mmCIF file with all atom_site columns, C-alpha atoms in Angstrom:
data_model
loop_
_atom_site.group_PDB
_atom_site.id
_atom_site.type_symbol
_atom_site.label_atom_id
_atom_site.label_alt_id
_atom_site.label_comp_id
_atom_site.label_asym_id
_atom_site.label_entity_id
_atom_site.label_seq_id
_atom_site.pdbx_PDB_ins_code
_atom_site.Cartn_x
_atom_site.Cartn_y
_atom_site.Cartn_z
_atom_site.occupancy
_atom_site.B_iso_or_equiv
_atom_site.pdbx_formal_charge
_atom_site.auth_seq_id
_atom_site.auth_comp_id
_atom_site.auth_asym_id
_atom_site.auth_atom_id
_atom_site.pdbx_PDB_model_num
ATOM 1   C CA . GLN A 1 1   ? -6.998  14.784  13.322  1.00 78.00 ? 240 GLN A CA 1
ATOM 2   C CA . PHE A 1 2   ? -4.616  11.919  14.013  1.00 92.00 ? 241 PHE A CA 1
ATOM 3   C CA . GLU A 1 3   ? -3.382  11.171  17.418  1.00 93.00 ? 242 GLU A CA 1
ATOM 4   C CA . GLU A 1 4   ? -2.151  7.533   17.630  1.00 94.00 ? 243 GLU A CA 1
ATOM 5   C CA . PHE A 1 5   ? 1.358   7.689   15.632  1.00 95.00 ? 244 PHE A CA 1
ATOM 6   C CA . ARG A 1 6   ? 4.163   5.092   16.131  1.00 96.00 ? 245 ARG A CA 1
ATOM 7   C CA . VAL A 1 7   ? 7.594   5.565   14.681  1.00 96.00 ? 246 VAL A CA 1
ATOM 8   C CA . LEU A 1 8   ? 8.602   2.096   13.358  1.00 96.00 ? 247 LEU A CA 1
ATOM 9   C CA . HIS A 1 9   ? 11.916  3.450   12.194  1.00 95.00 ? 248 HIS A CA 1
ATOM 10  C CA . VAL A 1 10  ? 13.825  6.740   11.894  1.00 94.00 ? 249 VAL A CA 1
ATOM 11  C CA . ASP A 1 11  ? 16.382  6.608   8.756   1.00 93.00 ? 250 ASP A CA 1
ATOM 12  C CA . PRO A 1 12  ? 14.588  5.958   6.431   1.00 94.00 ? 251 PRO A CA 1
ATOM 13  C CA . LEU A 1 13  ? 11.229  7.157   8.210   1.00 95.00 ? 252 LEU A CA 1
ATOM 14  C CA . VAL A 1 14  ? 8.548   4.671   8.770   1.00 97.00 ? 253 VAL A CA 1
ATOM 15  C CA . LEU A 1 15  ? 5.516   5.513   10.361  1.00 98.00 ? 254 LEU A CA 1
ATOM 16  C CA . ALA A 1 16  ? 2.387   3.771   11.791  1.00 98.00 ? 255 ALA A CA 1
ATOM 17  C CA . ILE A 1 17  ? -0.857  5.626   11.947  1.00 98.00 ? 256 ILE A CA 1
ATOM 18  C CA . ASP A 1 18  ? -3.307  3.555   14.329  1.00 97.00 ? 257 ASP A CA 1
ATOM 19  C CA . ASP A 1 19  ? -6.171  5.642   14.202  1.00 96.00 ? 258 ASP A CA 1
ATOM 20  C CA . PHE A 1 20  ? -6.372  6.297   10.286  1.00 98.00 ? 259 PHE A CA 1
ATOM 21  C CA . PHE A 1 21  ? -9.738  4.409   9.194   1.00 98.00 ? 260 PHE A CA 1
ATOM 22  C CA . THR A 1 22  ? -12.557 3.340   11.439  1.00 98.00 ? 261 THR A CA 1
ATOM 23  C CA . ASP A 1 23  ? -13.769 -0.011  11.450  1.00 98.00 ? 262 ASP A CA 1
ATOM 24  C CA . GLU A 1 24  ? -16.835 1.150   9.606   1.00 98.00 ? 263 GLU A CA 1
ATOM 25  C CA . GLU A 1 25  ? -14.550 2.617   6.901   1.00 98.00 ? 264 GLU A CA 1
ATOM 26  C CA . CYS A 1 26  ? -12.578 -0.667  6.403   1.00 98.00 ? 265 CYS A CA 1
ATOM 27  C CA . ASP A 1 27  ? -15.516 -2.910  6.184   1.00 97.00 ? 266 ASP A CA 1
ATOM 28  C CA . ARG A 1 28  ? -16.865 -0.470  3.486   1.00 96.00 ? 267 ARG A CA 1
ATOM 29  C CA . TYR A 1 29  ? -13.741 -0.580  1.569   1.00 95.00 ? 268 TYR A CA 1
ATOM 30  C CA . VAL A 1 30  ? -13.787 -4.467  1.465   1.00 96.00 ? 269 VAL A CA 1
ATOM 31  C CA . GLU A 1 31  ? -17.601 -4.724  0.622   1.00 94.00 ? 270 GLU A CA 1
ATOM 32  C CA . MET A 1 32  ? -16.949 -2.034  -2.213  1.00 91.00 ? 271 MET A CA 1
ATOM 33  C CA . SER A 1 33  ? -14.384 -4.455  -3.906  1.00 89.00 ? 272 SER A CA 1
ATOM 34  C CA . THR A 1 34  ? -16.413 -7.742  -3.420  1.00 86.00 ? 273 THR A CA 1
ATOM 35  C CA . ASN A 1 35  ? -20.080 -6.584  -3.998  1.00 84.00 ? 274 ASN A CA 1
ATOM 36  C CA . PRO A 1 36  ? -19.496 -3.240  -5.867  1.00 73.00 ? 275 PRO A CA 1
ATOM 37  C CA . LYS A 1 37  ? -22.571 -0.935  -6.400  1.00 70.00 ? 276 LYS A CA 1
ATOM 38  C CA . GLU A 1 38  ? -23.249 0.414   -9.893  1.00 59.00 ? 277 GLU A CA 1
ATOM 39  C CA . ASN A 1 39  ? -21.807 3.754   -9.388  1.00 58.00 ? 278 ASN A CA 1
ATOM 40  C CA . ASP A 1 40  ? -18.744 2.209   -7.680  1.00 60.00 ? 279 ASP A CA 1
ATOM 41  C CA . LEU A 1 41  ? -17.121 1.277   -11.166 1.00 59.00 ? 280 LEU A CA 1
ATOM 42  C CA . ALA A 1 42  ? -14.215 -0.554  -9.623  1.00 62.00 ? 281 ALA A CA 1
ATOM 43  C CA . TYR A 1 43  ? -11.911 -2.165  -12.049 1.00 61.00 ? 282 TYR A CA 1
ATOM 44  C CA . GLU A 1 44  ? -10.723 -5.799  -10.935 1.00 61.00 ? 283 GLU A CA 1
ATOM 45  C CA . THR A 1 45  ? -7.571  -7.515  -12.300 1.00 63.00 ? 284 THR A CA 1
ATOM 46  C CA . ARG A 1 46  ? -4.751  -9.857  -10.736 1.00 52.00 ? 285 ARG A CA 1
ATOM 47  C CA . SER A 1 47  ? -1.910  -7.722  -9.170  1.00 43.00 ? 286 SER A CA 1
ATOM 48  C CA . LYS A 1 48  ? 0.868   -6.484  -11.582 1.00 47.00 ? 287 LYS A CA 1
ATOM 49  C CA . THR A 1 49  ? 4.057   -8.030  -11.590 1.00 41.00 ? 288 THR A CA 1
ATOM 50  C CA . VAL A 1 50  ? 7.512   -7.318  -12.970 1.00 42.00 ? 289 VAL A CA 1
ATOM 51  C CA . GLY A 1 51  ? 8.086   -9.277  -15.994 1.00 42.00 ? 290 GLY A CA 1
ATOM 52  C CA . LYS A 1 52  ? 6.179   -11.906 -17.880 1.00 45.00 ? 291 LYS A CA 1
ATOM 53  C CA . ASP A 1 53  ? 8.190   -15.197 -16.964 1.00 45.00 ? 292 ASP A CA 1
ATOM 54  C CA . ASN A 1 54  ? 7.227   -17.689 -14.463 1.00 48.00 ? 293 ASN A CA 1
ATOM 55  C CA . ALA A 1 55  ? 9.312   -16.244 -11.765 1.00 47.00 ? 294 ALA A CA 1
ATOM 56  C CA . ALA A 1 56  ? 7.703   -13.059 -12.334 1.00 44.00 ? 295 ALA A CA 1
ATOM 57  C CA . LYS A 1 57  ? 4.015   -14.220 -12.075 1.00 48.00 ? 296 LYS A CA 1
ATOM 58  C CA . SER A 1 58  ? 4.769   -15.971 -8.794  1.00 53.00 ? 297 SER A CA 1
ATOM 59  C CA . GLN A 1 59  ? 5.997   -12.604 -7.280  1.00 74.00 ? 298 GLN A CA 1
ATOM 60  C CA . ARG A 1 60  ? 2.778   -11.497 -6.478  1.00 71.00 ? 299 ARG A CA 1
ATOM 61  C CA . THR A 1 61  ? -0.369  -13.540 -6.267  1.00 83.00 ? 300 THR A CA 1
ATOM 62  C CA . SER A 1 62  ? -2.980  -11.180 -4.807  1.00 88.00 ? 301 SER A CA 1
ATOM 63  C CA . THR A 1 63  ? -5.831  -9.405  -6.641  1.00 91.00 ? 302 THR A CA 1
ATOM 64  C CA . THR A 1 64  ? -6.348  -5.680  -7.278  1.00 91.00 ? 303 THR A CA 1
ATOM 65  C CA . TRP A 1 65  ? -9.344  -3.377  -7.425  1.00 91.00 ? 304 TRP A CA 1
ATOM 66  C CA . PHE A 1 66  ? -8.539  0.182   -8.879  1.00 91.00 ? 305 PHE A CA 1
ATOM 67  C CA . HIS A 1 67  ? -11.207 2.745   -7.680  1.00 91.00 ? 306 HIS A CA 1
ATOM 68  C CA . HIS A 1 68  ? -12.097 6.349   -9.013  1.00 90.00 ? 307 HIS A CA 1
ATOM 69  C CA . TYR A 1 69  ? -11.086 8.937   -6.422  1.00 93.00 ? 308 TYR A CA 1
ATOM 70  C CA . LYS A 1 70  ? -15.014 10.011  -5.880  1.00 92.00 ? 309 LYS A CA 1
ATOM 71  C CA . ASN A 1 71  ? -15.546 6.776   -4.627  1.00 92.00 ? 310 ASN A CA 1
ATOM 72  C CA . VAL A 1 72  ? -13.005 6.676   -1.831  1.00 95.00 ? 311 VAL A CA 1
ATOM 73  C CA . PRO A 1 73  ? -13.383 10.011  -0.667  1.00 96.00 ? 312 PRO A CA 1
ATOM 74  C CA . GLU A 1 74  ? -12.200 9.089   3.126   1.00 97.00 ? 313 GLU A CA 1
ATOM 75  C CA . LEU A 1 75  ? -8.756  7.793   1.620   1.00 98.00 ? 314 LEU A CA 1
ATOM 76  C CA . MET A 1 76  ? -8.128  10.367  -0.329  1.00 97.00 ? 315 MET A CA 1
ATOM 77  C CA . SER A 1 77  ? -8.989  13.080  1.947   1.00 97.00 ? 316 SER A CA 1
ATOM 78  C CA . LYS A 1 78  ? -7.284  11.578  5.005   1.00 98.00 ? 317 LYS A CA 1
ATOM 79  C CA . ALA A 1 79  ? -4.153  10.870  2.756   1.00 98.00 ? 318 ALA A CA 1
ATOM 80  C CA . SER A 1 80  ? -3.745  14.183  1.730   1.00 98.00 ? 319 SER A CA 1
ATOM 81  C CA . ARG A 1 81  ? -4.472  15.804  5.212   1.00 97.00 ? 320 ARG A CA 1
ATOM 82  C CA . LEU A 1 82  ? -1.677  13.103  6.716   1.00 97.00 ? 321 LEU A CA 1
ATOM 83  C CA . LEU A 1 83  ? 0.592   14.944  4.188   1.00 97.00 ? 322 LEU A CA 1
ATOM 84  C CA . GLY A 1 84  ? -0.515  18.253  4.424   1.00 96.00 ? 323 GLY A CA 1
ATOM 85  C CA . LEU A 1 85  ? -1.534  18.522  0.850   1.00 97.00 ? 324 LEU A CA 1
ATOM 86  C CA . ASP A 1 86  ? -4.025  20.728  -0.341  1.00 95.00 ? 325 ASP A CA 1
ATOM 87  C CA . GLY A 1 87  ? -5.336  18.594  -3.356  1.00 95.00 ? 326 GLY A CA 1
ATOM 88  C CA . ILE A 1 88  ? -5.346  15.040  -4.391  1.00 97.00 ? 327 ILE A CA 1
ATOM 89  C CA . ASP A 1 89  ? -3.980  15.595  -8.138  1.00 96.00 ? 328 ASP A CA 1
ATOM 90  C CA . HIS A 1 90  ? -0.352  13.992  -7.210  1.00 97.00 ? 329 HIS A CA 1
ATOM 91  C CA . TRP A 1 91  ? -1.869  10.542  -5.918  1.00 97.00 ? 330 TRP A CA 1
ATOM 92  C CA . GLU A 1 92  ? -1.954  7.485   -8.149  1.00 96.00 ? 331 GLU A CA 1
ATOM 93  C CA . GLU A 1 93  ? -4.987  5.505   -8.564  1.00 94.00 ? 332 GLU A CA 1
ATOM 94  C CA . ALA A 1 94  ? -6.467  4.414   -5.394  1.00 95.00 ? 333 ALA A CA 1
ATOM 95  C CA . GLN A 1 95  ? -6.556  0.517   -4.841  1.00 94.00 ? 334 GLN A CA 1
ATOM 96  C CA . THR A 1 96  ? -7.619  -2.093  -2.838  1.00 95.00 ? 335 THR A CA 1
ATOM 97  C CA . VAL A 1 97  ? -5.816  -5.747  -2.742  1.00 95.00 ? 336 VAL A CA 1
ATOM 98  C CA . ARG A 1 98  ? -6.811  -8.989  -1.312  1.00 96.00 ? 337 ARG A CA 1
ATOM 99  C CA . TYR A 1 99  ? -4.428  -11.526 -0.428  1.00 96.00 ? 338 TYR A CA 1
ATOM 100 C CA . ARG A 1 100 ? -5.932  -15.050 0.229   1.00 96.00 ? 339 ARG A CA 1
ATOM 101 C CA . ARG A 1 101 ? -4.457  -18.071 1.882   1.00 96.00 ? 340 ARG A CA 1
ATOM 102 C CA . ASN A 1 102 ? -0.847  -18.596 0.723   1.00 96.00 ? 341 ASN A CA 1
ATOM 103 C CA . GLU A 1 103 ? -0.909  -15.348 -1.248  1.00 95.00 ? 342 GLU A CA 1
ATOM 104 C CA . LYS A 1 104 ? 2.139   -12.803 -1.181  1.00 95.00 ? 343 LYS A CA 1
ATOM 105 C CA . PHE A 1 105 ? 4.037   -10.150 -2.751  1.00 94.00 ? 344 PHE A CA 1
ATOM 106 C CA . THR A 1 106 ? 7.755   -10.762 -2.580  1.00 94.00 ? 345 THR A CA 1
ATOM 107 C CA . TRP A 1 107 ? 10.759  -8.518  -2.270  1.00 93.00 ? 346 TRP A CA 1
ATOM 108 C CA . HIS A 1 108 ? 10.393  -5.173  -4.225  1.00 93.00 ? 347 HIS A CA 1
ATOM 109 C CA . LEU A 1 109 ? 10.849  -1.329  -4.397  1.00 93.00 ? 348 LEU A CA 1
ATOM 110 C CA . ASP A 1 110 ? 7.937   1.037   -4.719  1.00 94.00 ? 349 ASP A CA 1
ATOM 111 C CA . ALA A 1 111 ? 10.145  3.369   -6.356  1.00 93.00 ? 350 ALA A CA 1
ATOM 112 C CA . LEU A 1 112 ? 9.993   3.521   -10.112 1.00 91.00 ? 351 LEU A CA 1
ATOM 113 C CA . SER A 1 113 ? 12.558  3.554   -12.847 1.00 88.00 ? 352 SER A CA 1
ATOM 114 C CA . PRO A 1 114 ? 13.529  6.403   -14.719 1.00 87.00 ? 353 PRO A CA 1
ATOM 115 C CA . THR A 1 115 ? 11.569  5.573   -17.833 1.00 88.00 ? 354 THR A CA 1
ATOM 116 C CA . GLU A 1 116 ? 8.481   5.190   -15.603 1.00 90.00 ? 355 GLU A CA 1
ATOM 117 C CA . SER A 1 117 ? 8.946   8.352   -13.617 1.00 90.00 ? 356 SER A CA 1
ATOM 118 C CA . SER A 1 118 ? 9.042   11.214  -16.305 1.00 92.00 ? 357 SER A CA 1
ATOM 119 C CA . PRO A 1 119 ? 7.705   14.413  -14.924 1.00 92.00 ? 358 PRO A CA 1
ATOM 120 C CA . SER A 1 120 ? 5.239   14.520  -17.741 1.00 93.00 ? 359 SER A CA 1
ATOM 121 C CA . ILE A 1 121 ? 3.405   11.512  -16.153 1.00 92.00 ? 360 ILE A CA 1
ATOM 122 C CA . GLY A 1 122 ? 3.800   12.242  -12.708 1.00 95.00 ? 361 GLY A CA 1
ATOM 123 C CA . GLY A 1 123 ? 7.497   11.901  -11.742 1.00 94.00 ? 362 GLY A CA 1
ATOM 124 C CA . GLN A 1 124 ? 8.996   9.783   -8.995  1.00 94.00 ? 363 GLN A CA 1
ATOM 125 C CA . ARG A 1 125 ? 6.775   7.879   -6.138  1.00 95.00 ? 364 ARG A CA 1
ATOM 126 C CA . THR A 1 126 ? 7.775   10.023  -3.213  1.00 95.00 ? 365 THR A CA 1
ATOM 127 C CA . ALA A 1 127 ? 5.306   8.170   -0.505  1.00 97.00 ? 366 ALA A CA 1
ATOM 128 C CA . THR A 1 128 ? 3.834   4.822   0.136   1.00 98.00 ? 367 THR A CA 1
ATOM 129 C CA . LEU A 1 129 ? 0.521   4.673   2.124   1.00 98.00 ? 368 LEU A CA 1
ATOM 130 C CA . LEU A 1 130 ? -0.790  0.947   3.245   1.00 98.00 ? 369 LEU A CA 1
ATOM 131 C CA . VAL A 1 131 ? -3.929  0.947   4.936   1.00 98.00 ? 370 VAL A CA 1
ATOM 132 C CA . TYR A 1 132 ? -4.905  -2.317  6.783   1.00 98.00 ? 371 TYR A CA 1
ATOM 133 C CA . LEU A 1 133 ? -8.485  -3.146  6.372   1.00 98.00 ? 372 LEU A CA 1
ATOM 134 C CA . THR A 1 134 ? -8.424  -6.381  8.347   1.00 98.00 ? 373 THR A CA 1
ATOM 135 C CA . ASP A 1 135 ? -6.441  -7.835  11.351  1.00 98.00 ? 374 ASP A CA 1
ATOM 136 C CA . LEU A 1 136 ? -4.330  -10.536 11.230  1.00 98.00 ? 375 LEU A CA 1
ATOM 137 C CA . ALA A 1 137 ? -2.324  -12.378 13.991  1.00 97.00 ? 376 ALA A CA 1
ATOM 138 C CA . ALA A 1 138 ? 1.317   -13.073 13.696  1.00 96.00 ? 377 ALA A CA 1
ATOM 139 C CA . ALA A 1 139 ? 0.414   -16.742 13.342  1.00 97.00 ? 378 ALA A CA 1
ATOM 140 C CA . ASP A 1 140 ? -1.682  -15.922 10.348  1.00 98.00 ? 379 ASP A CA 1
ATOM 141 C CA . GLY A 1 141 ? 0.972   -14.436 8.316   1.00 97.00 ? 380 GLY A CA 1
ATOM 142 C CA . GLY A 1 142 ? 0.470   -11.279 6.199   1.00 98.00 ? 381 GLY A CA 1
ATOM 143 C CA . ALA A 1 143 ? 2.834   -9.066  7.816   1.00 98.00 ? 382 ALA A CA 1
ATOM 144 C CA . THR A 1 144 ? 4.851   -6.136  5.607   1.00 98.00 ? 383 THR A CA 1
ATOM 145 C CA . ILE A 1 145 ? 8.459   -6.865  6.138   1.00 97.00 ? 384 ILE A CA 1
ATOM 146 C CA . PHE A 1 146 ? 11.279  -4.596  5.506   1.00 97.00 ? 385 PHE A CA 1
ATOM 147 C CA . ARG A 1 147 ? 14.446  -6.815  4.970   1.00 96.00 ? 386 ARG A CA 1
ATOM 148 C CA . ASP A 1 148 ? 17.132  -4.040  5.496   1.00 95.00 ? 387 ASP A CA 1
ATOM 149 C CA . LEU A 1 149 ? 15.536  -2.329  8.506   1.00 95.00 ? 388 LEU A CA 1
ATOM 150 C CA . SER A 1 150 ? 15.877  -3.487  12.050  1.00 89.00 ? 389 SER A CA 1
ATOM 151 C CA . GLN A 1 151 ? 13.288  -3.961  14.454  1.00 78.00 ? 390 GLN A CA 1
ATOM 152 C CA . GLY A 1 152 ? 13.757  -2.578  18.062  1.00 67.00 ? 391 GLY A CA 1
ATOM 153 C CA . ASN A 1 153 ? 17.056  -2.965  19.599  1.00 58.00 ? 392 ASN A CA 1
ATOM 154 C CA . GLU A 1 154 ? 17.669  -6.367  17.734  1.00 57.00 ? 393 GLU A CA 1
ATOM 155 C CA . GLU A 1 155 ? 19.798  -5.318  14.869  1.00 55.00 ? 394 GLU A CA 1
ATOM 156 C CA . ALA A 1 156 ? 19.579  -9.005  13.396  1.00 57.00 ? 395 ALA A CA 1
ATOM 157 C CA . ASP A 1 157 ? 15.560  -8.550  13.391  1.00 86.00 ? 396 ASP A CA 1
ATOM 158 C CA . MET A 1 158 ? 13.895  -7.299  10.310  1.00 94.00 ? 397 MET A CA 1
ATOM 159 C CA . LEU A 1 159 ? 11.338  -4.550  10.790  1.00 96.00 ? 398 LEU A CA 1
ATOM 160 C CA . LYS A 1 160 ? 7.915   -6.653  10.535  1.00 96.00 ? 399 LYS A CA 1
ATOM 161 C CA . VAL A 1 161 ? 4.663   -4.677  10.354  1.00 97.00 ? 400 VAL A CA 1
ATOM 162 C CA . GLN A 1 162 ? 1.479   -6.962  11.437  1.00 98.00 ? 401 GLN A CA 1
ATOM 163 C CA . PRO A 1 163 ? -1.834  -6.010  9.772   1.00 98.00 ? 402 PRO A CA 1
ATOM 164 C CA . ARG A 1 164 ? -3.985  -4.141  12.287  1.00 98.00 ? 403 ARG A CA 1
ATOM 165 C CA . LYS A 1 165 ? -7.523  -3.202  11.070  1.00 98.00 ? 404 LYS A CA 1
ATOM 166 C CA . GLY A 1 166 ? -7.644  0.610   10.290  1.00 98.00 ? 405 GLY A CA 1
ATOM 167 C CA . SER A 1 167 ? -3.939  1.155   10.954  1.00 98.00 ? 406 SER A CA 1
ATOM 168 C CA . ALA A 1 168 ? -2.033  3.030   8.141   1.00 98.00 ? 407 ALA A CA 1
ATOM 169 C CA . LEU A 1 169 ? 1.695   2.469   7.339   1.00 98.00 ? 408 LEU A CA 1
ATOM 170 C CA . LEU A 1 170 ? 3.738   5.320   5.643   1.00 98.00 ? 409 LEU A CA 1
ATOM 171 C CA . PHE A 1 171 ? 7.251   5.382   4.231   1.00 98.00 ? 410 PHE A CA 1
ATOM 172 C CA . PHE A 1 172 ? 9.239   7.186   1.574   1.00 97.00 ? 411 PHE A CA 1
ATOM 173 C CA . PRO A 1 173 ? 10.421  4.996   -1.254  1.00 96.00 ? 412 PRO A CA 1
ATOM 174 C CA . ALA A 1 174 ? 12.606  7.821   -2.938  1.00 93.00 ? 413 ALA A CA 1
ATOM 175 C CA . ALA A 1 175 ? 13.823  9.821   -0.094  1.00 86.00 ? 414 ALA A CA 1
ATOM 176 C CA . GLY A 1 176 ? 17.044  8.803   0.760   1.00 79.00 ? 415 GLY A CA 1
ATOM 177 C CA . GLY A 1 177 ? 20.094  5.869   0.521   1.00 72.00 ? 416 GLY A CA 1
ATOM 178 C CA . ILE A 1 178 ? 22.776  6.015   -1.988  1.00 74.00 ? 417 ILE A CA 1
ATOM 179 C CA . PRO A 1 179 ? 23.430  9.679   -3.549  1.00 73.00 ? 418 PRO A CA 1
ATOM 180 C CA . ASN A 1 180 ? 22.259  9.903   -7.149  1.00 71.00 ? 419 ASN A CA 1
ATOM 181 C CA . THR A 1 181 ? 20.094  6.788   -7.217  1.00 76.00 ? 420 THR A CA 1
ATOM 182 C CA . PRO A 1 182 ? 16.447  7.537   -7.897  1.00 75.00 ? 421 PRO A CA 1
ATOM 183 C CA . PHE A 1 183 ? 15.314  5.248   -5.098  1.00 87.00 ? 422 PHE A CA 1
ATOM 184 C CA . ASP A 1 184 ? 15.888  4.394   -1.703  1.00 93.00 ? 423 ASP A CA 1
ATOM 185 C CA . ILE A 1 185 ? 17.174  0.582   -1.567  1.00 92.00 ? 424 ILE A CA 1
ATOM 186 C CA . ARG A 1 186 ? 16.726  0.560   2.230   1.00 93.00 ? 425 ARG A CA 1
ATOM 187 C CA . THR A 1 187 ? 12.845  0.379   1.813   1.00 96.00 ? 426 THR A CA 1
ATOM 188 C CA . LEU A 1 188 ? 13.044  -2.945  0.074   1.00 95.00 ? 427 LEU A CA 1
ATOM 189 C CA . HIS A 1 189 ? 10.078  -4.962  1.554   1.00 96.00 ? 428 HIS A CA 1
ATOM 190 C CA . CYS A 1 190 ? 7.558   -7.664  0.681   1.00 96.00 ? 429 CYS A CA 1
ATOM 191 C CA . GLY A 1 191 ? 3.985   -8.578  1.595   1.00 97.00 ? 430 GLY A CA 1
ATOM 192 C CA . GLU A 1 192 ? 4.390   -11.869 3.709   1.00 97.00 ? 431 GLU A CA 1
ATOM 193 C CA . ALA A 1 193 ? 2.255   -15.023 2.806   1.00 97.00 ? 432 ALA A CA 1
ATOM 194 C CA . VAL A 1 194 ? -1.071  -15.221 4.466   1.00 97.00 ? 433 VAL A CA 1
ATOM 195 C CA . GLY A 1 195 ? -0.940  -18.517 6.370   1.00 97.00 ? 434 GLY A CA 1
ATOM 196 C CA . ALA A 1 196 ? -2.562  -21.528 4.984   1.00 97.00 ? 435 ALA A CA 1
ATOM 197 C CA . GLU A 1 197 ? -4.793  -21.978 7.984   1.00 97.00 ? 436 GLU A CA 1
ATOM 198 C CA . SER A 1 198 ? -5.837  -18.242 8.421   1.00 97.00 ? 437 SER A CA 1
ATOM 199 C CA . ALA A 1 199 ? -9.361  -17.786 9.038   1.00 96.00 ? 438 ALA A CA 1
ATOM 200 C CA . GLN A 1 200 ? -8.822  -14.233 7.611   1.00 97.00 ? 439 GLN A CA 1
ATOM 201 C CA . ASP A 1 201 ? -8.030  -12.723 4.228   1.00 97.00 ? 440 ASP A CA 1
ATOM 202 C CA . LYS A 1 202 ? -5.440  -9.949  4.011   1.00 98.00 ? 441 LYS A CA 1
ATOM 203 C CA . TRP A 1 203 ? -7.020  -6.608  2.826   1.00 98.00 ? 442 TRP A CA 1
ATOM 204 C CA . ILE A 1 204 ? -5.194  -3.388  1.997   1.00 98.00 ? 443 ILE A CA 1
ATOM 205 C CA . SER A 1 205 ? -6.177  -0.047  0.295   1.00 98.00 ? 444 SER A CA 1
ATOM 206 C CA . GLN A 1 206 ? -3.035  1.763   -1.052  1.00 97.00 ? 445 GLN A CA 1
ATOM 207 C CA . LEU A 1 207 ? -1.921  4.924   -2.504  1.00 98.00 ? 446 LEU A CA 1
ATOM 208 C CA . TRP A 1 208 ? 1.220   6.144   -4.069  1.00 97.00 ? 447 TRP A CA 1
ATOM 209 C CA . LEU A 1 209 ? 2.106   10.028  -4.052  1.00 97.00 ? 448 LEU A CA 1
ATOM 210 C CA . ARG A 1 210 ? 3.836   11.367  -7.155  1.00 96.00 ? 449 ARG A CA 1
ATOM 211 C CA . GLU A 1 211 ? 6.420   14.432  -7.736  1.00 95.00 ? 450 GLU A CA 1
ATOM 212 C CA . THR A 1 212 ? 4.321   16.015  -9.897  1.00 96.00 ? 451 THR A CA 1
ATOM 213 C CA . PRO A 1 213 ? 0.583   16.152  -11.076 1.00 96.00 ? 452 PRO A CA 1
ATOM 214 C CA . TYR A 1 214 ? -0.557  12.639  -12.351 1.00 96.00 ? 453 TYR A CA 1
ATOM 215 C CA . THR A 1 215 ? -3.379  11.392  -14.538 1.00 92.00 ? 454 THR A CA 1
ATOM 216 C CA . PRO A 1 216 ? -5.054  8.255   -13.504 1.00 90.00 ? 455 PRO A CA 1
ATOM 217 C CA . SER A 1 217 ? -5.612  5.667   -15.964 1.00 83.00 ? 456 SER A CA 1
ATOM 218 C CA . ALA A 1 218 ? -7.557  3.053   -14.447 1.00 75.00 ? 457 ALA A CA 1
ATOM 219 C CA . PRO A 1 219 ? -10.257 2.481   -13.925 1.00 65.00 ? 458 PRO A CA 1
ATOM 220 C CA . PRO A 1 220 ? -11.672 3.158   -17.184 1.00 62.00 ? 459 PRO A CA 1
ATOM 221 C CA . GLY A 1 221 ? -14.005 6.415   -17.327 1.00 49.00 ? 460 GLY A CA 1
#
């Protein structure tokens, strides 16, 4: 049962769930990635970017681990319960992501292009769930920033969500915006660079929900 909700933005809807993970769960997911046990079978890779040129390669500078559903039961069950789902067959592969000092993810949309969102391979991404596994102070950077959404009553301010250990961020990358457009451009966001002097890396777990059943392809097996 989740009790600590914050509505960060109404249209498009952006929610924070501050009691999503316990501290112990956060620590286990970091440990599972950095020191995997034999049966965890996590698949580590440099985080994917869009394109292959130097500009694209510099877009995202983090490290990603892919996990089998069975090894992340807390994430899968809580994510499904949060969205009122009876099963987990619409979720993409569970991931944990590490951002070290100066690492970032520049402006991007989570929604997929028409060629990537055929119903036969899961359809469009309908929800993004990020779970912060570590705390970062504002001075340490690492915030999730929505460029076109305002924060509070200050229209000029961008919505900025600072990592809070155990808190989840939920938004819907294809739920509205321009009619007949397969994504909501208002959800454009970035992962702010972690500060050069930060004593703490930024760690997150992330999941995307698809429209139709999805078959995981990573990690192998």
